[in-house]
Amino acid sequence: MRIDILCLFPEMFVSPFSHSIVRRADEHGLVDVVTHNIRDFAHDRHATVDDYPYGGGAGMVLKPEPVFEAVEHVWHATGLVDAPVILLTPGGRPFSQRIAAELAAYSQFTLICGHYEGIDERVSQYLATDELSIGDYVLTGGELAAMVVVDAVVRLVPGVLGSGESAAEESHAAGLLEYPHYTRPEEFRGWKVPSVLLSGNHAEIAAWRRRQSVLKTAARRPDLLDNVTLSDKERAWISESLLNRS
Ligand code: 6GU
């Protein structure tokens, strides 16, 4: 998989991508992440990439020409023109595990990091194939959002996670939050590990974990339950726990 990132601060990616799972994926030749500075595609000798907003108002707007030309440079360099071009902006579709999995199936995609007060609307209309946001808060630029998207996608690329790590069982993969984890010691400062986990009874352990996942999701993220199929018994667990709370 190849991921091209177009941004104003490519240096921001150096440390995160040289420590995380992204580095391992890169070393194994599974993922190639290439950053580009939009400023290198500016037209004037001052390398201007922003300008005043038409109609007035506060802040500056990222000009369209350097962004279009940076994407066209990627197309020329890779010979592929039907890969997704994703604009990272607080106004985008909410990024999710489902979208991460969809992106992980592509052999290539491009991320554009917005900046300033905004980016010329023609990038959104005529260049980007999608727009993503990583949450309901405002970041200074799209770089941190790009790191989040790359991390979430890369760990889903086949072969990136080791055999001991599973992307299938974890939070959100099944639409539920993950069950609690414990490791040694069996008792820490008087707090014991739930005895079922020490029982060696795999069916009981699986049932306990499922129940924990269902109840935790119902308590913290009931919105997630709209997209999950639960058995009658699991629904009863939830009703019972809600009764016990009130
Ligand atoms: Cl993708 N960009 C910016 N600037 N802020 C954000 C965001 C993206 N997602 C959430 N906040």
PDB file of C-alpha atoms and ligand atoms in Angstrom:
ATOM      1  CA  MET A   1       0.000   0.000   0.000  1.00  0.00           C
ATOM      2  CA  ARG A   2       1.173   3.506  -0.769  1.00  0.00           C
ATOM      3  CA  ILE A   3      -0.100   6.527   1.155  1.00  0.00           C
ATOM      4  CA  ASP A   4       0.812  10.046  -0.003  1.00  0.00           C
ATOM      5  CA  ILE A   5       0.344  12.886   2.474  1.00  0.00           C
ATOM      6  CA  LEU A   6       0.202  16.475   1.209  1.00  0.00           C
ATOM      7  CA  CYS A   7       0.714  19.030   3.960  1.00  0.00           C
ATOM      8  CA  LEU A   8       2.482  22.181   5.050  1.00  0.00           C
ATOM      9  CA  PHE A   9       4.539  20.566   7.849  1.00  0.00           C
ATOM     10  CA  PRO A  10       5.962  17.223   6.669  1.00  0.00           C
ATOM     11  CA  GLU A  11       8.499  17.305   9.552  1.00  0.00           C
ATOM     12  CA  MET A  12       5.604  16.644  11.949  1.00  0.00           C
ATOM     13  CA  PHE A  13       5.349  13.067  10.642  1.00  0.00           C
ATOM     14  CA  VAL A  14       8.973  12.073  11.172  1.00  0.00           C
ATOM     15  CA  SER A  15       8.849  11.049  14.824  1.00  0.00           C
ATOM     16  CA  PRO A  16       5.394   9.409  14.934  1.00  0.00           C
ATOM     17  CA  PHE A  17       6.048   7.336  11.836  1.00  0.00           C
ATOM     18  CA  SER A  18       9.523   6.278  12.951  1.00  0.00           C
ATOM     19  CA  HIS A  19       8.290   4.716  16.201  1.00  0.00           C
ATOM     20  CA  SER A  20       4.880   3.277  15.628  1.00  0.00           C
ATOM     21  CA  ILE A  21       3.549   0.254  13.863  1.00  0.00           C
ATOM     22  CA  VAL A  22       3.874   2.382  10.721  1.00  0.00           C
ATOM     23  CA  ARG A  23       7.624   1.951  10.936  1.00  0.00           C
ATOM     24  CA  ARG A  24       7.361  -1.815  11.166  1.00  0.00           C
ATOM     25  CA  ALA A  25       4.952  -1.869   8.216  1.00  0.00           C
ATOM     26  CA  ASP A  26       7.385   0.267   6.245  1.00  0.00           C
ATOM     27  CA  GLU A  27      10.374  -1.920   7.163  1.00  0.00           C
ATOM     28  CA  HIS A  28       8.503  -5.017   6.021  1.00  0.00           C
ATOM     29  CA  GLY A  29       7.730  -3.325   2.715  1.00  0.00           C
ATOM     30  CA  LEU A  30       4.001  -3.513   3.405  1.00  0.00           C
ATOM     31  CA  VAL A  31       3.300   0.209   3.429  1.00  0.00           C
ATOM     32  CA  ASP A  32       5.061   3.151   1.831  1.00  0.00           C
ATOM     33  CA  VAL A  33       4.119   6.505   3.380  1.00  0.00           C
ATOM     34  CA  VAL A  34       5.372   9.491   1.381  1.00  0.00           C
ATOM     35  CA  THR A  35       4.976  13.066   2.637  1.00  0.00           C
ATOM     36  CA  HIS A  36       5.007  16.095   0.325  1.00  0.00           C
ATOM     37  CA  ASN A  37       5.218  19.783   1.196  1.00  0.00           C
ATOM     38  CA  ILE A  38       2.437  21.707  -0.549  1.00  0.00           C
ATOM     39  CA  ARG A  39       4.726  24.729  -0.388  1.00  0.00           C
ATOM     40  CA  ASP A  40       7.027  23.054  -2.954  1.00  0.00           C
ATOM     41  CA  PHE A  41       4.212  23.479  -5.472  1.00  0.00           C
ATOM     42  CA  ALA A  42       3.736  27.217  -4.920  1.00  0.00           C
ATOM     43  CA  HIS A  43       4.210  29.420  -7.975  1.00  0.00           C
ATOM     44  CA  ASP A  44       6.044  32.515  -6.719  1.00  0.00           C
ATOM     45  CA  ARG A  45       9.487  32.909  -5.220  1.00  0.00           C
ATOM     46  CA  HIS A  46       8.032  33.537  -1.779  1.00  0.00           C
ATOM     47  CA  ALA A  47       6.344  30.126  -2.000  1.00  0.00           C
ATOM     48  CA  THR A  48       2.950  31.590  -1.147  1.00  0.00           C
ATOM     49  CA  VAL A  49       0.319  28.968  -0.374  1.00  0.00           C
ATOM     50  CA  ASP A  50      -2.378  31.076   1.279  1.00  0.00           C
ATOM     51  CA  ASP A  51      -4.316  34.214   0.480  1.00  0.00           C
ATOM     52  CA  TYR A  52      -7.099  36.444   1.796  1.00  0.00           C
ATOM     53  CA  PRO A  53     -10.653  35.118   1.652  1.00  0.00           C
ATOM     54  CA  TYR A  54     -12.919  36.500  -1.074  1.00  0.00           C
ATOM     55  CA  GLY A  55     -15.816  38.239   0.631  1.00  0.00           C
ATOM     56  CA  GLY A  56     -13.649  39.183   3.591  1.00  0.00           C
ATOM     57  CA  GLY A  57     -13.413  37.702   7.040  1.00  0.00           C
ATOM     58  CA  ALA A  58     -10.745  36.517   9.430  1.00  0.00           C
ATOM     59  CA  GLY A  59      -7.818  34.283   8.567  1.00  0.00           C
ATOM     60  CA  MET A  60      -6.232  33.028   5.391  1.00  0.00           C
ATOM     61  CA  VAL A  61      -7.317  30.411   2.878  1.00  0.00           C
ATOM     62  CA  LEU A  62      -5.105  27.721   1.318  1.00  0.00           C
ATOM     63  CA  LYS A  63      -4.847  28.455  -2.420  1.00  0.00           C
ATOM     64  CA  PRO A  64      -6.048  25.817  -4.879  1.00  0.00           C
ATOM     65  CA  GLU A  65      -3.135  25.756  -7.374  1.00  0.00           C
ATOM     66  CA  PRO A  66      -0.412  24.264  -5.133  1.00  0.00           C
ATOM     67  CA  VAL A  67      -2.821  21.630  -3.804  1.00  0.00           C
ATOM     68  CA  PHE A  68      -4.018  20.546  -7.275  1.00  0.00           C
ATOM     69  CA  GLU A  69      -0.436  20.448  -8.541  1.00  0.00           C
ATOM     70  CA  ALA A  70       0.781  18.437  -5.566  1.00  0.00           C
ATOM     71  CA  VAL A  71      -1.927  15.829  -6.209  1.00  0.00           C
ATOM     72  CA  GLU A  72      -1.080  15.819  -9.933  1.00  0.00           C
ATOM     73  CA  HIS A  73       2.564  15.277  -8.981  1.00  0.00           C
ATOM     74  CA  VAL A  74       1.520  12.205  -6.972  1.00  0.00           C
ATOM     75  CA  TRP A  75      -0.514  10.936  -9.952  1.00  0.00           C
ATOM     76  CA  HIS A  76       2.490  11.342 -12.246  1.00  0.00           C
ATOM     77  CA  ALA A  77       4.849   9.709  -9.748  1.00  0.00           C
ATOM     78  CA  THR A  78       2.623   6.702  -9.136  1.00  0.00           C
ATOM     79  CA  GLY A  79       0.816   6.328 -12.428  1.00  0.00           C
ATOM     80  CA  LEU A  80      -2.442   5.732 -10.609  1.00  0.00           C
ATOM     81  CA  VAL A  81      -5.311   8.174 -10.898  1.00  0.00           C
ATOM     82  CA  ASP A  82      -8.322   6.330  -9.480  1.00  0.00           C
ATOM     83  CA  ALA A  83      -7.126   6.121  -5.873  1.00  0.00           C
ATOM     84  CA  PRO A  84      -9.061   8.067  -3.207  1.00  0.00           C
ATOM     85  CA  VAL A  85      -8.000  11.671  -2.578  1.00  0.00           C
ATOM     86  CA  ILE A  86      -9.126  12.523   0.932  1.00  0.00           C
ATOM     87  CA  LEU A  87      -9.311  16.001   2.370  1.00  0.00           C
ATOM     88  CA  LEU A  88      -8.870  16.139   6.153  1.00  0.00           C
ATOM     89  CA  THR A  89     -11.131  18.819   7.541  1.00  0.00           C
ATOM     90  CA  PRO A  90     -13.326  19.296  10.626  1.00  0.00           C
ATOM     91  CA  GLY A  91     -16.286  19.422   8.223  1.00  0.00           C
ATOM     92  CA  GLY A  92     -15.607  15.921   6.838  1.00  0.00           C
ATOM     93  CA  ARG A  93     -17.462  12.638   7.428  1.00  0.00           C
ATOM     94  CA  PRO A  94     -16.666  11.242  10.872  1.00  0.00           C
ATOM     95  CA  PHE A  95     -13.713   8.846  10.563  1.00  0.00           C
ATOM     96  CA  SER A  96     -14.473   5.397  11.985  1.00  0.00           C
ATOM     97  CA  GLN A  97     -13.174   1.850  12.186  1.00  0.00           C
ATOM     98  CA  ARG A  98     -15.404   1.005   9.228  1.00  0.00           C
ATOM     99  CA  ILE A  99     -13.807   3.720   7.092  1.00  0.00           C
ATOM    100  CA  ALA A 100     -10.342   2.587   8.243  1.00  0.00           C
ATOM    101  CA  ALA A 101     -11.166  -0.936   7.040  1.00  0.00           C
ATOM    102  CA  GLU A 102     -12.429   0.403   3.703  1.00  0.00           C
ATOM    103  CA  LEU A 103      -9.212   2.382   3.179  1.00  0.00           C
ATOM    104  CA  ALA A 104      -7.092  -0.637   4.159  1.00  0.00           C
ATOM    105  CA  ALA A 105      -8.470  -2.443   1.091  1.00  0.00           C
ATOM    106  CA  TYR A 106      -6.985   0.137  -1.325  1.00  0.00           C
ATOM    107  CA  SER A 107      -3.492  -0.213  -2.748  1.00  0.00           C
ATOM    108  CA  GLN A 108      -3.077   3.562  -2.704  1.00  0.00           C
ATOM    109  CA  PHE A 109      -4.675   6.757  -1.389  1.00  0.00           C
ATOM    110  CA  THR A 110      -3.764  10.389  -0.816  1.00  0.00           C
ATOM    111  CA  LEU A 111      -4.430  12.568   2.236  1.00  0.00           C
ATOM    112  CA  ILE A 112      -4.586  16.363   1.982  1.00  0.00           C
ATOM    113  CA  CYS A 113      -4.074  18.255   5.239  1.00  0.00           C
ATOM    114  CA  GLY A 114      -6.019  21.506   5.383  1.00  0.00           C
ATOM    115  CA  HIS A 115      -4.717  24.558   7.191  1.00  0.00           C
ATOM    116  CA  TYR A 116      -5.430  28.172   8.042  1.00  0.00           C
ATOM    117  CA  GLU A 117      -9.073  29.146   8.235  1.00  0.00           C
ATOM    118  CA  GLY A 118      -9.803  26.781   5.424  1.00  0.00           C
ATOM    119  CA  ILE A 119      -8.941  25.507   1.993  1.00  0.00           C
ATOM    120  CA  ASP A 120     -10.293  26.823  -1.316  1.00  0.00           C
ATOM    121  CA  GLU A 121     -13.644  25.106  -1.917  1.00  0.00           C
ATOM    122  CA  ARG A 122     -12.579  23.973  -5.409  1.00  0.00           C
ATOM    123  CA  VAL A 123     -10.235  21.435  -3.785  1.00  0.00           C
ATOM    124  CA  SER A 124     -13.223  19.919  -2.033  1.00  0.00           C
ATOM    125  CA  GLN A 125     -15.453  20.098  -5.128  1.00  0.00           C
ATOM    126  CA  TYR A 126     -13.149  19.058  -7.971  1.00  0.00           C
ATOM    127  CA  LEU A 127     -10.140  17.266  -6.488  1.00  0.00           C
ATOM    128  CA  ALA A 128     -11.052  15.425  -3.280  1.00  0.00           C
ATOM    129  CA  THR A 129     -13.086  12.224  -3.584  1.00  0.00           C
ATOM    130  CA  ASP A 130     -13.926  12.272   0.129  1.00  0.00           C
ATOM    131  CA  GLU A 131     -13.572  14.441   3.247  1.00  0.00           C
ATOM    132  CA  LEU A 132     -12.876  13.074   6.718  1.00  0.00           C
ATOM    133  CA  SER A 133     -12.849  14.522  10.237  1.00  0.00           C
ATOM    134  CA  ILE A 134     -11.428  12.678  13.255  1.00  0.00           C
ATOM    135  CA  GLY A 135     -13.823  14.171  15.795  1.00  0.00           C
ATOM    136  CA  ASP A 136     -15.877  17.122  16.922  1.00  0.00           C
ATOM    137  CA  TYR A 137     -13.128  19.524  17.881  1.00  0.00           C
ATOM    138  CA  VAL A 138     -10.899  21.854  15.901  1.00  0.00           C
ATOM    139  CA  LEU A 139      -7.224  21.100  15.271  1.00  0.00           C
ATOM    140  CA  THR A 140      -4.736  23.649  13.960  1.00  0.00           C
ATOM    141  CA  GLY A 141      -4.191  21.605  10.831  1.00  0.00           C
ATOM    142  CA  GLY A 142      -4.912  18.250   9.236  1.00  0.00           C
ATOM    143  CA  GLU A 143      -1.492  16.731  10.045  1.00  0.00           C
ATOM    144  CA  LEU A 144      -2.502  15.183  13.374  1.00  0.00           C
ATOM    145  CA  ALA A 145      -5.679  13.875  11.754  1.00  0.00           C
ATOM    146  CA  ALA A 146      -3.598  12.316   8.944  1.00  0.00           C
ATOM    147  CA  MET A 147      -1.440  10.530  11.532  1.00  0.00           C
ATOM    148  CA  VAL A 148      -4.558   9.140  13.183  1.00  0.00           C
ATOM    149  CA  VAL A 149      -5.983   7.929   9.867  1.00  0.00           C
ATOM    150  CA  VAL A 150      -2.680   6.373   8.752  1.00  0.00           C
ATOM    151  CA  ASP A 151      -2.196   4.595  12.081  1.00  0.00           C
ATOM    152  CA  ALA A 152      -5.732   3.179  12.098  1.00  0.00           C
ATOM    153  CA  VAL A 153      -5.486   2.038   8.452  1.00  0.00           C
ATOM    154  CA  VAL A 154      -1.952   0.656   8.450  1.00  0.00           C
ATOM    155  CA  ARG A 155      -2.573  -1.728  11.369  1.00  0.00           C
ATOM    156  CA  LEU A 156      -5.374  -3.291   9.316  1.00  0.00           C
ATOM    157  CA  VAL A 157      -3.138  -4.042   6.339  1.00  0.00           C
ATOM    158  CA  PRO A 158      -2.633  -7.823   6.220  1.00  0.00           C
ATOM    159  CA  GLY A 159       0.724  -8.805   7.720  1.00  0.00           C
ATOM    160  CA  VAL A 160       1.303  -5.585   9.670  1.00  0.00           C
ATOM    161  CA  LEU A 161       0.151  -6.867  13.058  1.00  0.00           C
ATOM    162  CA  GLY A 162       2.106  -9.816  14.449  1.00  0.00           C
ATOM    163  CA  SER A 163       0.422 -13.177  14.914  1.00  0.00           C
ATOM    164  CA  GLY A 164      -0.131 -12.422  18.609  1.00  0.00           C
ATOM    165  CA  GLU A 165      -2.022  -9.238  17.826  1.00  0.00           C
ATOM    166  CA  SER A 166      -5.501  -9.348  16.459  1.00  0.00           C
ATOM    167  CA  ALA A 167      -7.398  -6.601  14.706  1.00  0.00           C
ATOM    168  CA  ALA A 168     -10.533  -8.734  14.564  1.00  0.00           C
ATOM    169  CA  GLU A 169     -11.302  -9.126  18.287  1.00  0.00           C
ATOM    170  CA  GLU A 170     -10.741  -5.615  19.506  1.00  0.00           C
ATOM    171  CA  SER A 171     -12.960  -2.657  20.368  1.00  0.00           C
ATOM    172  CA  HIS A 172     -15.128  -1.420  17.538  1.00  0.00           C
ATOM    173  CA  ALA A 173     -14.278  -4.313  15.232  1.00  0.00           C
ATOM    174  CA  ALA A 174     -17.413  -6.122  16.437  1.00  0.00           C
ATOM    175  CA  GLY A 175     -19.197  -2.819  16.983  1.00  0.00           C
ATOM    176  CA  LEU A 176     -18.841  -3.170  20.763  1.00  0.00           C
ATOM    177  CA  LEU A 177     -16.294  -1.789  23.212  1.00  0.00           C
ATOM    178  CA  GLU A 178     -13.678  -4.269  24.296  1.00  0.00           C
ATOM    179  CA  TYR A 179     -13.896  -6.366  27.471  1.00  0.00           C
ATOM    180  CA  PRO A 180     -11.475  -5.628  30.362  1.00  0.00           C
ATOM    181  CA  HIS A 181      -7.984  -7.116  30.290  1.00  0.00           C
ATOM    182  CA  TYR A 182      -5.907  -8.359  33.206  1.00  0.00           C
ATOM    183  CA  THR A 183      -2.367  -9.629  33.589  1.00  0.00           C
ATOM    184  CA  ARG A 184      -0.249 -10.691  36.570  1.00  0.00           C
ATOM    185  CA  PRO A 185      -0.240 -10.257  39.518  1.00  0.00           C
ATOM    186  CA  GLU A 186      -3.395 -12.100  40.418  1.00  0.00           C
ATOM    187  CA  GLU A 187      -3.875  -9.689  43.322  1.00  0.00           C
ATOM    188  CA  PHE A 188      -2.590  -6.110  43.184  1.00  0.00           C
ATOM    189  CA  ARG A 189      -3.022  -3.804  46.206  1.00  0.00           C
ATOM    190  CA  GLY A 190      -5.935  -5.935  47.295  1.00  0.00           C
ATOM    191  CA  TRP A 191      -7.673  -5.825  43.900  1.00  0.00           C
ATOM    192  CA  LYS A 192      -8.216  -9.308  42.497  1.00  0.00           C
ATOM    193  CA  VAL A 193      -8.453 -10.480  38.931  1.00  0.00           C
ATOM    194  CA  PRO A 194     -12.000 -11.827  38.266  1.00  0.00           C
ATOM    195  CA  SER A 195     -11.840 -15.511  39.188  1.00  0.00           C
ATOM    196  CA  VAL A 196     -13.479 -16.677  35.940  1.00  0.00           C
ATOM    197  CA  LEU A 197     -10.326 -15.611  34.071  1.00  0.00           C
ATOM    198  CA  LEU A 198      -8.272 -18.017  36.195  1.00  0.00           C
ATOM    199  CA  SER A 199     -10.727 -20.890  35.793  1.00  0.00           C
ATOM    200  CA  GLY A 200      -9.335 -22.272  32.557  1.00  0.00           C
ATOM    201  CA  ASN A 201     -12.930 -22.693  31.346  1.00  0.00           C
ATOM    202  CA  HIS A 202     -12.762 -21.155  27.869  1.00  0.00           C
ATOM    203  CA  ALA A 203     -16.505 -21.143  27.276  1.00  0.00           C
ATOM    204  CA  GLU A 204     -17.153 -19.343  30.562  1.00  0.00           C
ATOM    205  CA  ILE A 205     -14.363 -16.880  29.874  1.00  0.00           C
ATOM    206  CA  ALA A 206     -15.782 -16.094  26.418  1.00  0.00           C
ATOM    207  CA  ALA A 207     -19.267 -15.630  27.912  1.00  0.00           C
ATOM    208  CA  TRP A 208     -17.926 -13.334  30.664  1.00  0.00           C
ATOM    209  CA  ARG A 209     -16.019 -11.247  28.125  1.00  0.00           C
ATOM    210  CA  ARG A 210     -19.041 -10.941  25.859  1.00  0.00           C
ATOM    211  CA  ARG A 211     -21.179  -9.822  28.797  1.00  0.00           C
ATOM    212  CA  GLN A 212     -18.561  -7.256  29.855  1.00  0.00           C
ATOM    213  CA  SER A 213     -18.393  -5.902  26.291  1.00  0.00           C
ATOM    214  CA  VAL A 214     -22.147  -5.614  26.008  1.00  0.00           C
ATOM    215  CA  LEU A 215     -22.595  -3.942  29.414  1.00  0.00           C
ATOM    216  CA  LYS A 216     -19.691  -1.542  28.954  1.00  0.00           C
ATOM    217  CA  THR A 217     -20.999  -0.514  25.546  1.00  0.00           C
ATOM    218  CA  ALA A 218     -24.523  -0.030  26.922  1.00  0.00           C
ATOM    219  CA  ALA A 219     -23.166   2.124  29.764  1.00  0.00           C
ATOM    220  CA  ARG A 220     -20.665   4.244  27.850  1.00  0.00           C
ATOM    221  CA  ARG A 221     -21.632   4.183  24.199  1.00  0.00           C
ATOM    222  CA  PRO A 222     -25.274   3.188  23.819  1.00  0.00           C
ATOM    223  CA  ASP A 223     -25.225   4.788  20.345  1.00  0.00           C
ATOM    224  CA  LEU A 224     -23.000   1.918  19.145  1.00  0.00           C
ATOM    225  CA  LEU A 225     -25.701  -0.636  19.970  1.00  0.00           C
ATOM    226  CA  ASP A 226     -27.866   0.623  17.091  1.00  0.00           C
ATOM    227  CA  ASN A 227     -25.548  -1.196  14.690  1.00  0.00           C
ATOM    228  CA  VAL A 228     -25.055  -4.438  16.614  1.00  0.00           C
ATOM    229  CA  THR A 229     -27.188  -7.568  16.675  1.00  0.00           C
ATOM    230  CA  LEU A 230     -27.728  -8.727  20.245  1.00  0.00           C
ATOM    231  CA  SER A 231     -29.456 -11.886  21.466  1.00  0.00           C
ATOM    232  CA  ASP A 232     -32.514 -11.698  23.763  1.00  0.00           C
ATOM    233  CA  LYS A 233     -30.284 -12.797  26.613  1.00  0.00           C
ATOM    234  CA  GLU A 234     -27.826  -9.984  25.904  1.00  0.00           C
ATOM    235  CA  ARG A 235     -30.683  -7.451  25.799  1.00  0.00           C
ATOM    236  CA  ALA A 236     -31.821  -8.806  29.166  1.00  0.00           C
ATOM    237  CA  TRP A 237     -28.327  -8.267  30.635  1.00  0.00           C
ATOM    238  CA  ILE A 238     -28.604  -4.620  29.635  1.00  0.00           C
ATOM    239  CA  SER A 239     -32.108  -4.094  31.090  1.00  0.00           C
ATOM    240  CA  GLU A 240     -31.004  -5.734  34.298  1.00  0.00           C
ATOM    241  CA  SER A 241     -27.870  -3.584  34.622  1.00  0.00           C
ATOM    242  CA  LEU A 242     -29.881  -0.425  33.935  1.00  0.00           C
ATOM    243  CA  LEU A 243     -32.325  -1.408  36.709  1.00  0.00           C
ATOM    244  CA  ASN A 244     -29.456  -1.947  39.120  1.00  0.00           C
ATOM    245  CA  ARG A 245     -28.072   1.495  38.389  1.00  0.00           C
ATOM    246  CA  SER A 246     -31.248   3.430  39.176  1.00  0.00           C
TER     247      SER A 246
HETATM  248 CL1  6GU B   1      -9.403  16.338   9.803  1.00  0.00          CL
HETATM  249  N1  6GU B   1      -8.751  18.743  10.647  1.00  0.00           N
HETATM  250  C1  6GU B   1      -8.774  19.745  11.540  1.00  0.00           C
HETATM  251  N2  6GU B   1      -8.128  20.877  11.270  1.00  0.00           N
HETATM  252  N3  6GU B   1      -9.417  19.688  12.688  1.00  0.00           N
HETATM  253  C2  6GU B   1     -10.068  18.550  12.942  1.00  0.00           C
HETATM  254  C3  6GU B   1     -10.079  17.464  12.063  1.00  0.00           C
HETATM  255  C4  6GU B   1      -9.399  17.603  10.900  1.00  0.00           C
HETATM  256  N4  6GU B   1     -10.818  16.489  12.610  1.00  0.00           N
HETATM  257  C5  6GU B   1     -11.228  16.950  13.780  1.00  0.00           C
HETATM  258  N5  6GU B   1     -10.783  18.191  13.989  1.00  0.00           N
END
